[in-house]
Each structure stands twice: as C-alpha cells, then as structure tokens.
Coordinates of C-alpha atoms in Angstrom, one line a residue:
Chain A
M468 CA -46.3 42.9 137.4
G469 CA -47.6 41.6 134.1
A470 CA -48.2 37.9 133.8
I471 CA -44.6 37.1 134.7
D472 CA -44.2 35.1 137.9
R473 CA -41.5 37.0 139.8
Q474 CA -40.6 34.4 142.5
A475 CA -37.2 35.6 143.5
T476 CA -34.0 33.7 143.4
A477 CA -32.0 35.0 146.4
R478 CA -28.4 35.4 145.5
W479 CA -25.7 36.3 148.0
P480 CA -22.4 37.1 146.2
L481 CA -23.1 40.8 146.7
G482 CA -23.4 40.4 150.4
A483 CA -20.3 38.3 150.6
W484 CA -18.4 40.8 148.5
I485 CA -19.3 43.7 150.8
A486 CA -18.5 41.7 154.0
A487 CA -15.1 40.8 152.6
S488 CA -14.5 44.4 151.7
I489 CA -15.4 45.6 155.2
A490 CA -13.2 42.9 156.7
L491 CA -10.3 44.0 154.6
A492 CA -10.8 47.6 155.4
W493 CA -11.2 46.9 159.2
P494 CA -8.0 48.0 160.9
S495 CA -6.4 45.5 163.2
T496 CA -3.9 46.0 166.0
S497 CA -1.3 44.1 164.0
R498 CA -1.0 47.2 161.8
A499 CA 0.0 49.3 164.7
D500 CA 2.9 51.7 164.0
P501 CA 5.1 51.8 167.1
S502 CA 6.5 55.2 166.0
R503 CA 3.1 56.7 166.5
P504 CA 2.0 55.5 169.9
G505 CA -1.6 56.1 170.9
L506 CA -2.9 56.8 167.3
L507 CA -4.7 53.5 167.1
D508 CA -6.2 54.0 170.5
A509 CA -8.2 56.8 169.0
I510 CA -9.9 54.4 166.5
T511 CA -13.6 53.8 167.2
K512 CA -15.4 50.9 165.6
K513 CA -19.1 51.0 165.3
A514 CA -21.6 48.4 164.0
R515 CA -25.3 48.8 163.7
G516 CA -28.0 46.4 162.7
E517 CA -31.7 46.9 162.0
I518 CA -34.6 44.6 161.4
A519 CA -37.9 46.1 160.2
F520 CA -41.3 45.0 159.1
Y521 CA -43.5 47.1 156.9
G522 CA -47.1 46.4 155.9
D523 CA -49.9 48.4 154.3
T524 CA -53.5 48.2 153.3
D525 CA -52.5 47.7 149.7
S526 CA -51.3 44.2 150.5
V527 CA -47.6 45.0 150.4
Q528 CA -45.3 43.6 153.1
V529 CA -41.6 44.2 153.4
F530 CA -39.0 42.6 155.7
T531 CA -35.8 44.5 155.9
S532 CA -32.5 43.6 157.4
A533 CA -29.8 46.3 157.3
W534 CA -26.3 46.4 158.7
K535 CA -23.7 49.0 158.8
A536 CA -20.1 49.2 160.1
T537 CA -17.9 52.2 160.6
V538 CA -14.3 52.7 161.6
D539 CA -13.3 56.2 162.6
N540 CA -10.1 57.9 163.7
P541 CA -10.9 61.4 164.6
V542 CA -7.2 62.1 165.5
S543 CA -5.9 61.6 162.0
G544 CA -9.2 62.4 160.4
W545 CA -10.1 59.3 158.4
S546 CA -13.1 57.0 158.5
A547 CA -14.5 54.2 156.5
N548 CA -17.9 52.5 156.3
G549 CA -19.8 49.8 154.6
S550 CA -23.4 48.8 154.7
Y551 CA -25.5 45.9 153.5
L552 CA -29.3 45.7 153.2
V553 CA -31.7 43.1 152.1
D554 CA -35.4 43.7 151.4
V555 CA -37.9 40.9 151.0
V556 CA -41.0 42.3 149.3
S557 CA -44.3 40.5 149.1
A558 CA -47.0 42.2 147.1
A559 CA -50.5 41.6 145.9
S560 CA -51.4 45.3 145.5
V561 CA -54.4 46.6 143.7
D562 CA -52.2 47.4 140.6
I563 CA -51.2 43.7 140.4
V564 CA -54.7 42.4 141.0
S565 CA -56.2 44.8 138.4
T566 CA -54.0 43.4 135.7
A567 CA -54.9 39.8 136.7
S568 CA -51.3 39.1 137.6
S569 CA -50.3 36.9 140.5
H570 CA -48.9 37.7 143.9
W571 CA -45.1 38.0 143.8
T572 CA -42.2 38.0 146.1
E573 CA -38.9 39.6 145.4
V574 CA -35.6 40.1 147.1
R575 CA -33.6 43.3 146.8
Q576 CA -30.0 43.6 148.0
A577 CA -28.1 46.8 148.4
G578 CA -24.6 47.7 149.6
T579 CA -22.5 50.7 150.1
L580 CA -18.8 51.4 150.7
G581 CA -17.5 54.8 151.7
A582 CA -14.4 56.6 153.0
N583 CA -13.7 60.0 154.4
Y584 CA -10.5 61.9 155.1
K585 CA -10.4 65.2 156.8
P586 CA -7.0 65.9 158.3
G587 CA -7.6 69.7 158.7
A588 CA -10.0 72.3 157.4
I589 CA -10.7 70.5 154.2
G590 CA -12.0 67.0 153.8
V591 CA -12.9 64.6 151.1
G592 CA -15.3 61.7 151.0
I593 CA -16.1 59.1 148.4
T594 CA -18.9 56.6 148.3
G595 CA -20.1 53.8 146.1
A596 CA -23.4 51.9 146.1
V597 CA -24.9 49.0 144.3
S598 CA -28.5 47.7 144.5
R599 CA -29.8 44.6 142.8
E600 CA -33.1 43.0 142.3
P601 CA -33.9 40.1 139.9
D602 CA -34.9 42.6 137.2
Y603 CA -33.1 45.8 138.3
L604 CA -29.5 46.8 138.8
S605 CA -28.4 50.2 140.1
L606 CA -24.8 51.4 140.5
S607 CA -23.6 54.8 141.8
A608 CA -20.5 56.5 142.9
G609 CA -19.9 60.0 144.2
G610 CA -17.6 62.3 146.1
R611 CA -17.9 65.2 148.5
L612 CA -15.7 68.0 149.6
S613 CA -16.2 69.6 153.1
F614 CA -14.7 72.6 154.6
D615 CA -14.4 74.2 158.1
V616 CA -14.4 78.0 158.0
H617 CA -15.1 80.8 160.4
D618 CA -13.7 79.0 163.4
K619 CA -15.7 75.8 162.5
T620 CA -19.0 77.6 162.8
V621 CA -19.6 77.4 159.0
L622 CA -19.2 74.0 157.5
P623 CA -19.9 74.0 153.7
T624 CA -20.0 70.9 151.6
V625 CA -20.2 70.3 147.8
G626 CA -20.7 67.0 146.2
Y627 CA -21.5 65.1 143.1
S628 CA -22.6 61.6 142.3
Y629 CA -23.2 59.6 139.2
G630 CA -25.6 56.7 138.9
H631 CA -26.7 54.2 136.3
D632 CA -29.8 52.1 136.5
T633 CA -30.7 49.1 134.3
A634 CA -34.3 47.8 134.5
G635 CA -35.4 44.6 132.8
R636 CA -37.8 41.8 133.1
T637 CA -37.4 38.8 135.4
G638 CA -36.0 35.9 133.6
T639 CA -34.9 37.9 130.6
P640 CA -31.2 38.9 130.3
F641 CA -30.4 42.6 130.1
S642 CA -28.7 41.9 126.8
V643 CA -32.1 40.9 125.4
Y644 CA -34.3 43.6 127.0
S645 CA -33.3 46.5 129.3
L646 CA -34.1 50.1 130.0
D647 CA -31.2 52.4 130.9
L648 CA -31.3 55.5 133.1
T649 CA -28.4 57.8 134.1
R650 CA -28.4 60.2 137.0
H651 CA -26.2 63.1 137.9
A652 CA -26.7 64.6 141.3
F653 CA -25.1 67.8 142.5
D654 CA -25.3 68.9 146.1
L655 CA -24.3 72.2 147.7
G656 CA -24.9 73.1 151.3
S657 CA -23.6 74.3 154.6
E658 CA -24.1 73.8 158.3
F659 CA -24.1 76.9 160.5
V660 CA -23.4 76.8 164.2
L661 CA -25.6 79.5 165.5
D662 CA -24.7 79.2 169.1
R663 CA -23.4 76.6 171.6
S664 CA -26.7 74.7 171.4
T665 CA -28.1 75.4 167.9
T666 CA -27.3 74.4 164.3
L667 CA -28.9 75.2 161.0
S668 CA -28.2 73.4 157.8
L669 CA -29.2 74.5 154.4
N670 CA -28.8 72.4 151.3
A671 CA -29.6 72.6 147.6
S672 CA -29.7 69.5 145.4
F673 CA -30.0 69.1 141.7
L674 CA -30.7 65.8 140.2
L675 CA -30.6 65.3 136.4
E676 CA -32.1 62.1 135.1
R677 CA -31.7 60.9 131.6
G678 CA -33.1 57.8 130.1
D679 CA -36.0 55.4 130.5
Q680 CA -38.0 55.5 133.7
E681 CA -41.0 53.5 132.6
K682 CA -41.8 50.4 134.6
P683 CA -41.7 47.4 132.2
Y684 CA -44.6 45.8 134.0
R685 CA -46.9 48.8 134.2
F686 CA -49.9 48.8 131.7
L687 CA -52.7 51.3 131.9
P688 CA -56.4 51.1 131.1
L689 CA -57.7 53.4 128.4
F690 CA -61.2 54.9 128.1
S691 CA -63.2 56.6 125.4
P692 CA -63.2 60.4 126.0
A693 CA -66.8 60.5 127.2
V694 CA -66.2 57.6 129.7
A695 CA -62.9 59.1 130.9
K696 CA -64.6 62.2 132.0
A697 CA -67.1 60.2 134.1
I698 CA -64.5 58.1 136.0
E699 CA -64.1 59.3 139.5
P700 CA -61.1 58.9 141.9
G701 CA -61.1 55.6 143.7
A702 CA -63.0 53.8 140.9
S703 CA -63.1 50.1 141.6
I704 CA -61.3 47.4 139.6
A705 CA -64.7 46.0 138.5
L706 CA -65.9 49.4 137.3
V707 CA -62.6 50.2 135.5
N708 CA -62.6 46.8 133.8
N709 CA -66.2 47.3 132.8
E710 CA -65.8 50.7 131.4
R711 CA -62.3 50.6 129.8
L712 CA -61.5 49.9 126.2
P713 CA -60.1 46.5 125.2
G714 CA -56.4 46.0 125.9
R715 CA -54.0 48.1 127.9
I716 CA -51.2 50.4 127.0
A717 CA -47.7 50.5 128.3
E718 CA -46.6 53.4 130.5
H719 CA -44.5 56.1 128.8
L720 CA -42.6 58.8 130.6
P721 CA -40.3 61.7 129.3
N722 CA -36.7 60.7 129.0
R723 CA -35.5 63.8 130.8
R724 CA -36.2 64.9 134.3
N725 CA -34.5 67.7 136.1
R726 CA -35.2 67.7 139.9
F727 CA -34.4 70.5 142.4
A728 CA -34.7 70.5 146.1
L729 CA -34.0 73.0 148.9
S730 CA -33.8 71.7 152.4
G731 CA -33.1 73.0 155.8
R732 CA -32.5 71.4 159.2
F733 CA -32.8 73.2 162.4
A734 CA -31.6 71.5 165.6
R735 CA -31.4 72.8 169.1
R736 CA -30.1 70.8 172.1
L737 CA -31.6 71.8 175.4
A738 CA -30.6 70.5 178.8
R739 CA -32.5 67.2 178.5
A740 CA -34.0 67.3 175.1
T741 CA -33.3 67.9 171.4
F742 CA -35.7 69.6 169.0
I743 CA -35.1 68.9 165.3
V744 CA -37.1 70.1 162.4
N745 CA -36.4 69.5 158.7
E746 CA -38.2 71.2 155.8
R747 CA -37.7 70.3 152.2
V748 CA -39.3 71.9 149.2
Y749 CA -39.1 70.3 145.8
A750 CA -39.9 71.0 142.2
D751 CA -39.1 69.3 138.9
D752 CA -39.7 69.9 135.2
W753 CA -42.4 67.2 135.1
G754 CA -44.5 69.7 137.1
L755 CA -44.4 68.0 140.4
K756 CA -44.1 70.3 143.4
A757 CA -43.8 69.1 147.0
S758 CA -43.2 70.1 150.5
T759 CA -42.0 67.8 153.3
T760 CA -41.8 68.7 157.0
D761 CA -40.2 66.3 159.4
M762 CA -40.0 66.9 163.2
H763 CA -38.4 65.0 166.0
L764 CA -38.4 65.7 169.7
V765 CA -35.9 63.6 171.7
F766 CA -36.4 63.5 175.4
D767 CA -33.8 62.2 177.9
V768 CA -35.4 60.0 180.5
G769 CA -33.0 59.2 183.2
G770 CA -29.4 58.7 182.1
R771 CA -29.9 55.9 179.6
L772 CA -33.2 56.1 177.9
E773 CA -34.3 58.5 175.2
I774 CA -37.9 58.8 173.9
A775 CA -38.4 60.4 170.5
P776 CA -41.9 61.2 169.1
H777 CA -41.8 61.9 165.4
F778 CA -44.1 63.7 162.9
R779 CA -43.8 63.9 159.1
G780 CA -46.1 65.6 156.7
H781 CA -45.8 65.5 152.9
V782 CA -47.9 67.2 150.2
Q783 CA -47.3 67.1 146.5
S784 CA -49.0 68.1 143.3
S785 CA -49.2 65.7 140.3
V786 CA -47.0 65.7 137.3
D787 CA -48.3 67.7 134.4
F788 CA -49.2 64.7 132.3
W789 CA -51.1 62.9 135.1
R790 CA -54.6 61.8 134.2
L791 CA -57.0 59.9 136.4
A792 CA -58.3 58.2 133.3
Y793 CA -56.4 58.3 130.0
S794 CA -58.6 58.5 127.0
A795 CA -57.9 57.1 123.5
V796 CA -59.5 57.6 120.1
V797 CA -59.2 55.3 117.2
S798 CA -59.0 57.3 114.0
T799 CA -60.8 56.3 110.8
D800 CA -57.5 54.9 109.4
G801 CA -57.1 52.7 112.5
V802 CA -54.4 54.7 114.3
L803 CA -54.8 54.8 118.1
D804 CA -54.5 58.3 119.4
V805 CA -53.4 58.4 123.0
P806 CA -51.5 60.9 125.1
L807 CA -47.7 60.7 124.4
Y808 CA -46.8 60.7 128.1
R809 CA -48.9 58.6 130.5
T810 CA -48.3 56.9 133.8
G811 CA -50.0 54.7 136.4
D812 CA -47.5 55.5 139.1
R813 CA -49.7 56.7 141.9
E814 CA -46.8 58.4 143.6
L815 CA -46.7 60.8 140.6
S816 CA -50.3 62.0 141.4
A817 CA -51.4 64.6 143.8
L818 CA -51.3 63.2 147.3
S819 CA -51.0 64.1 151.0
S820 CA -49.4 61.9 153.6
G821 CA -48.8 62.0 157.3
T822 CA -46.6 59.9 159.6
L823 CA -46.7 59.6 163.4
G824 CA -44.1 57.6 165.2
I825 CA -42.2 57.1 168.4
G826 CA -38.7 55.8 169.0
F827 CA -37.0 54.5 172.0
R828 CA -33.2 54.3 172.5
Y829 CA -31.7 52.6 175.5
R830 CA -28.0 52.6 176.4
V831 CA -27.5 49.1 177.9
L832 CA -24.0 49.7 179.2
P833 CA -23.2 52.6 181.5
L834 CA -21.0 55.4 180.2
A835 CA -18.0 54.4 182.2
T836 CA -17.5 51.1 180.3
P837 CA -15.2 51.1 177.3
W838 CA -17.9 49.6 175.1
S839 CA -21.2 51.1 174.2
L840 CA -24.2 49.1 173.4
V841 CA -27.5 50.8 172.5
V842 CA -30.7 49.2 171.5
G843 CA -33.6 50.9 169.8
L844 CA -37.2 50.4 169.0
R845 CA -39.2 52.4 166.5
S846 CA -42.8 52.3 165.5
E847 CA -44.4 54.4 162.7
V848 CA -47.9 54.7 161.3
M849 CA -48.5 56.4 158.0
A850 CA -51.6 57.5 156.1
T851 CA -51.6 58.6 152.5
I852 CA -54.6 60.2 150.7
F853 CA -54.5 60.0 146.9
H854 CA -56.6 62.8 145.6
D855 CA -56.9 61.7 142.0
A856 CA -56.1 58.1 141.4
L857 CA -57.8 54.9 140.3
F858 CA -58.6 52.0 142.6
V859 CA -57.6 53.4 146.0
R860 CA -58.4 56.7 147.8
D861 CA -56.0 56.1 150.7
R862 CA -53.4 53.8 152.0
K863 CA -52.5 53.1 155.6
A864 CA -49.2 51.6 156.6
Y865 CA -47.0 50.7 159.5
L866 CA -43.4 50.1 160.1
N867 CA -41.9 48.5 163.2
A868 CA -38.1 48.3 163.6
V869 CA -35.6 47.2 166.2
D870 CA -32.0 48.0 166.0
A871 CA -28.8 47.6 168.0
E872 CA -25.6 49.6 167.9
I873 CA -22.3 48.6 169.4
E874 CA -19.2 50.9 169.6
F875 CA -15.8 50.0 170.9
Chain B
M1232 CA -30.4 86.0 134.4
S1233 CA -31.2 82.4 134.1
R1234 CA -33.0 80.4 136.7
V1235 CA -29.8 78.5 137.6
A1236 CA -27.9 81.7 138.0
R1237 CA -30.5 83.2 140.2
T1238 CA -30.5 80.1 142.3
V1239 CA -26.7 80.1 142.7
V1240 CA -26.8 83.8 143.7
A1241 CA -29.6 83.2 146.2
L1242 CA -27.6 80.4 147.7
G1243 CA -24.5 82.6 147.9
V1244 CA -26.5 85.3 149.7
L1245 CA -27.9 82.7 152.1
L1246 CA -24.4 81.4 152.9
A1247 CA -23.1 84.9 153.5
L1248 CA -26.1 85.7 155.8
G1249 CA -25.5 82.4 157.6
Q1250 CA -21.9 83.2 158.2
T1251 CA -22.6 86.6 159.7
S1252 CA -25.2 85.1 162.0
C1253 CA -22.8 82.6 163.5
V1254 CA -21.1 83.3 166.8
Q1255 CA -17.7 82.0 167.9
V1256 CA -18.1 78.8 169.9
H1257 CA -15.0 77.5 171.6
A1258 CA -14.2 73.8 171.7
Y1259 CA -15.0 73.6 175.4
E1260 CA -18.4 75.0 174.7
R1261 CA -19.4 72.3 172.1
G1262 CA -20.7 69.7 174.5
R1263 CA -24.3 70.1 173.4
L1264 CA -23.3 70.4 169.8
A1265 CA -21.5 67.1 170.0
H1266 CA -24.6 65.2 171.3
H1267 CA -25.5 62.4 169.0
T1268 CA -28.9 63.8 168.3
M1269 CA -27.4 67.0 166.8
V1270 CA -25.6 65.0 164.1
P1271 CA -27.6 64.8 160.8
D1272 CA -28.6 61.3 159.9
D1273 CA -27.5 59.9 163.3
G1274 CA -29.6 56.8 163.9
A1275 CA -31.4 57.2 160.6
S1276 CA -33.4 54.1 159.8
P1277 CA -32.5 52.8 156.3
S1278 CA -35.9 51.0 156.1
L1279 CA -37.9 54.1 157.0
D1280 CA -35.9 56.2 154.5
H1281 CA -36.7 53.6 151.8
V1282 CA -40.4 53.7 152.6
Y1283 CA -40.4 57.5 152.2
A1284 CA -38.5 57.2 148.9
V1285 CA -41.1 54.8 147.6
H1286 CA -44.2 56.6 149.0
E1287 CA -43.2 60.2 148.0
G1288 CA -42.9 61.1 144.3
A1289 CA -40.6 64.0 145.3
S1290 CA -37.9 61.8 146.7
G1291 CA -34.4 62.0 145.3
G1292 CA -32.4 65.0 144.6
D1293 CA -29.7 64.1 147.1
L1294 CA -26.4 62.2 146.9
Q1295 CA -27.4 59.2 148.9
A1296 CA -27.7 56.3 146.5
T1297 CA -30.8 54.3 147.4
A1298 CA -30.8 52.7 144.1
G1299 CA -33.7 50.5 143.0
C1300 CA -37.1 50.8 144.4
G1301 CA -37.9 47.1 145.1
C1302 CA -41.4 47.9 143.9
N1303 CA -41.5 48.0 140.1

C-alpha cells in the first residue's frame, strides 16, 4: 500500500443514486392499463440481500453487503434489475507488512442496472455497472442478444461490453495522477436442452484489455543475479530484506492483454436432486493458462429445505514474465538494468487452489402462499498453494454468508 | 487460417453438433428444466464470485462487470 494511509472515507451518493433508479423503475399498480387486464398480474418482484464475512491467513478481512432487486413480466417479456454492493476491506497482508506500510481499511461500492426485453424468439438485454473505491473507479456498459431456435432447445446468445477503469492514489485527484485501462469483452455461447432434465451450455469469451494495469502501490524487491538464484519460494520478509538490493522498483506490466476463455456448464435435474458441473479453460497472451472446475450437488430434503455441497478446483500457470526474485545489475555507467516487465501480483504466479463448501436454502413460506421467502446460509473454506512466490507458500481462507430472498 | 478464424469455426461446429443432439421438449415436459437450480447463476453469491475474481489470476473474460478489485 505504500506509505499512504488509506483510511477510507465512505461516501453514499452512489448507493442513493441506484436506490432511486430502482425505485423509479419499479412498476406500481397506478400504472395499470385497464385495456390490458391481467398483464400486471404477471409481474413478479424479487429482492435479495446477502451479508458475507471473508477472512484469510494473510490478515485480510472483508465484510460484504449485497442487494439486488428484479422485476419481471414473463407475459410481455421484459425485466429490469438493479444491484448494490458494499465491501469493507481490512488488510495487513504480508505484501503490506513487507513494505513497512500500515494496516489499511477501504470501502468499495458497486452498483449495476440492467434491463431485458424478449417478446418472442429474439431478445435484447443491456446492463451498466459502476464500482468505486477511494483510489479506483470502474465503469462498464454492455448489451446482449439472445435467441430461441429449434423449438427452444437451442438458446444462443451474443454479447459485448465496454469498460473503462481509472486507478489512482488515495488523496490524489485523478487529474493529477491516474492510470487508465479500457476493456472490450465479447461473448458467444448457447444453451442446449438435451432432454427434459438436462441442459448443456457452451460459451466462448474474449477480453481485450488496453492500458495500465500496474498497481500504483506495488513495489518489488530486487536482488543481485547470484542472490536471486538462491532465493526460494516462501522466503521470509526478514530474509528478503536482508538479501535484497537497496530500494524497490515499481511494478510494470504490458499495456495489452488478450484473454480467452471457453466454458461449459452441464446441469441435470433428477427427481430430488440437481447435479451441476462447470468447467472453464483459460489462456491469455501473457502466458497464463488455467483450468477451473466447479461442481454443485443440490439435494431436496423434505419440501422446503435444500442442501448443496460444493467443490471448486483451480490450477494455473504463471505469466511468462513472472520471476520469484527479480534481479538487477547496475552497469558501469550507472544505469540500472532490470526486466522490462515485472510483477509482485501473486495471483499471476503458478498456483493451485481448492474450495469446499456447503449451502442451505430454506423456503420459509409454503408454496401455496402468494409470497415466497427463502433464506440461505453458505459456508466455504478455501486453500491456495503458491508454487513460486515470496513470503507465503499457502493461504487458507473462509467465507460465511447469509442471504434472504423475497418474491411477490 | 488464423487462430481467431479457427476458433470461430470450431465454435460453429460445436453449435451445429449441439443442435443435432437436442430433442424436442414440449412445454408441459419442462417442469424439471424450470427448476431454479437449472438456471445459470441462480442464487449466485456476489461475495463469493468476487473472492474468486481476486484469488484467481484467470478471472475475467466474461461480460459481467465486477469492476475494481478492492485489493490494490
């Protein structure tokens, strides 16, 4: 985090703006059209809230509160939704400690607005999103076309979104210092209804990123070539500080990144259970390759309770320019010779991670009632092994979340 | 043929194969398909999704805007 104290100043106009937008978009009975009786009866309104706590062995804690509202009219084919999320992050991770910076707390707020209209075999959807931290602003907007073909057994979609991120330093206006990043995301996929109980979804995504992705607070230790070779994964802060050259160097990443992912989702509904498996393979031109497998089993227990164990596994290679210890040489004329691209982002190194979790979902009101109220509880434990990183060899984390959803 | 062209052709073949493997399912037979667990992203946890996005360097590549990492 550098030496800058990042005590957050929570601001709420974003939340107020989103709440007002949702309220304006929310249909009321006063808008009923008497010439179209029964149309508004088909409107369903859904609201969902979630509160979650995250903690890990790297001294990072996150409190998250997320809210989402949706109105949907399946008869005329339109729907609208909005969401608001606030994260409170408290961190004293090894990366912060190693640079002699102080513990920091930060608030992130994010919101989305979306609308969909699908009166027949072709539908269109739009979405917009904003996320703001004291030193980071991200804006994005996108659209998606969806189709029903082959008697609604093949459901292709194609989409595009544009995003722009601005990263800065806390307390410094973007006009004085900022890093800009633009993102173009293309998405092509389809869901296939294989039989009356089974679906398969295939999706291809391209993400083109252009601009600065360096973290302004991230500075890396440098070593002489001989010492760099001797540094081992998990080397302690004390050892690194003892062996490194004086000073630190800022992270520097390529200004172009092309990312590609193929994903599939297989879901089969049995009499009293659902089996869902997702597989995603990923590659980018920074050299990172990854595979992610995510499985859920949802069991019906009685008429109201669902229990859903969950497993996720993720493996990835490092980016091409990743080095456990970057070496530097000072030439005879005093010029520092260091690798052009260098990063201290541990998530760009080779790693393996696994997640085990269980979720509970309980329908509070019986099916016969016009309202639906569902409460949920989720608990996940995660372990990550870093194969080639300084300071830590592994990270263990947990996430506990409670949520409630009401529909009427 | 460029890599992008090969990818597009492969996706087209996959879509065609997928279409031929689908069987007709009448509306009255879609009860199980309509179950909430069969809907992608139903009940997805925004906080858990964000944890994955921060923990895994391969995140991204989709249209969902989860802007800002809250961790830089």
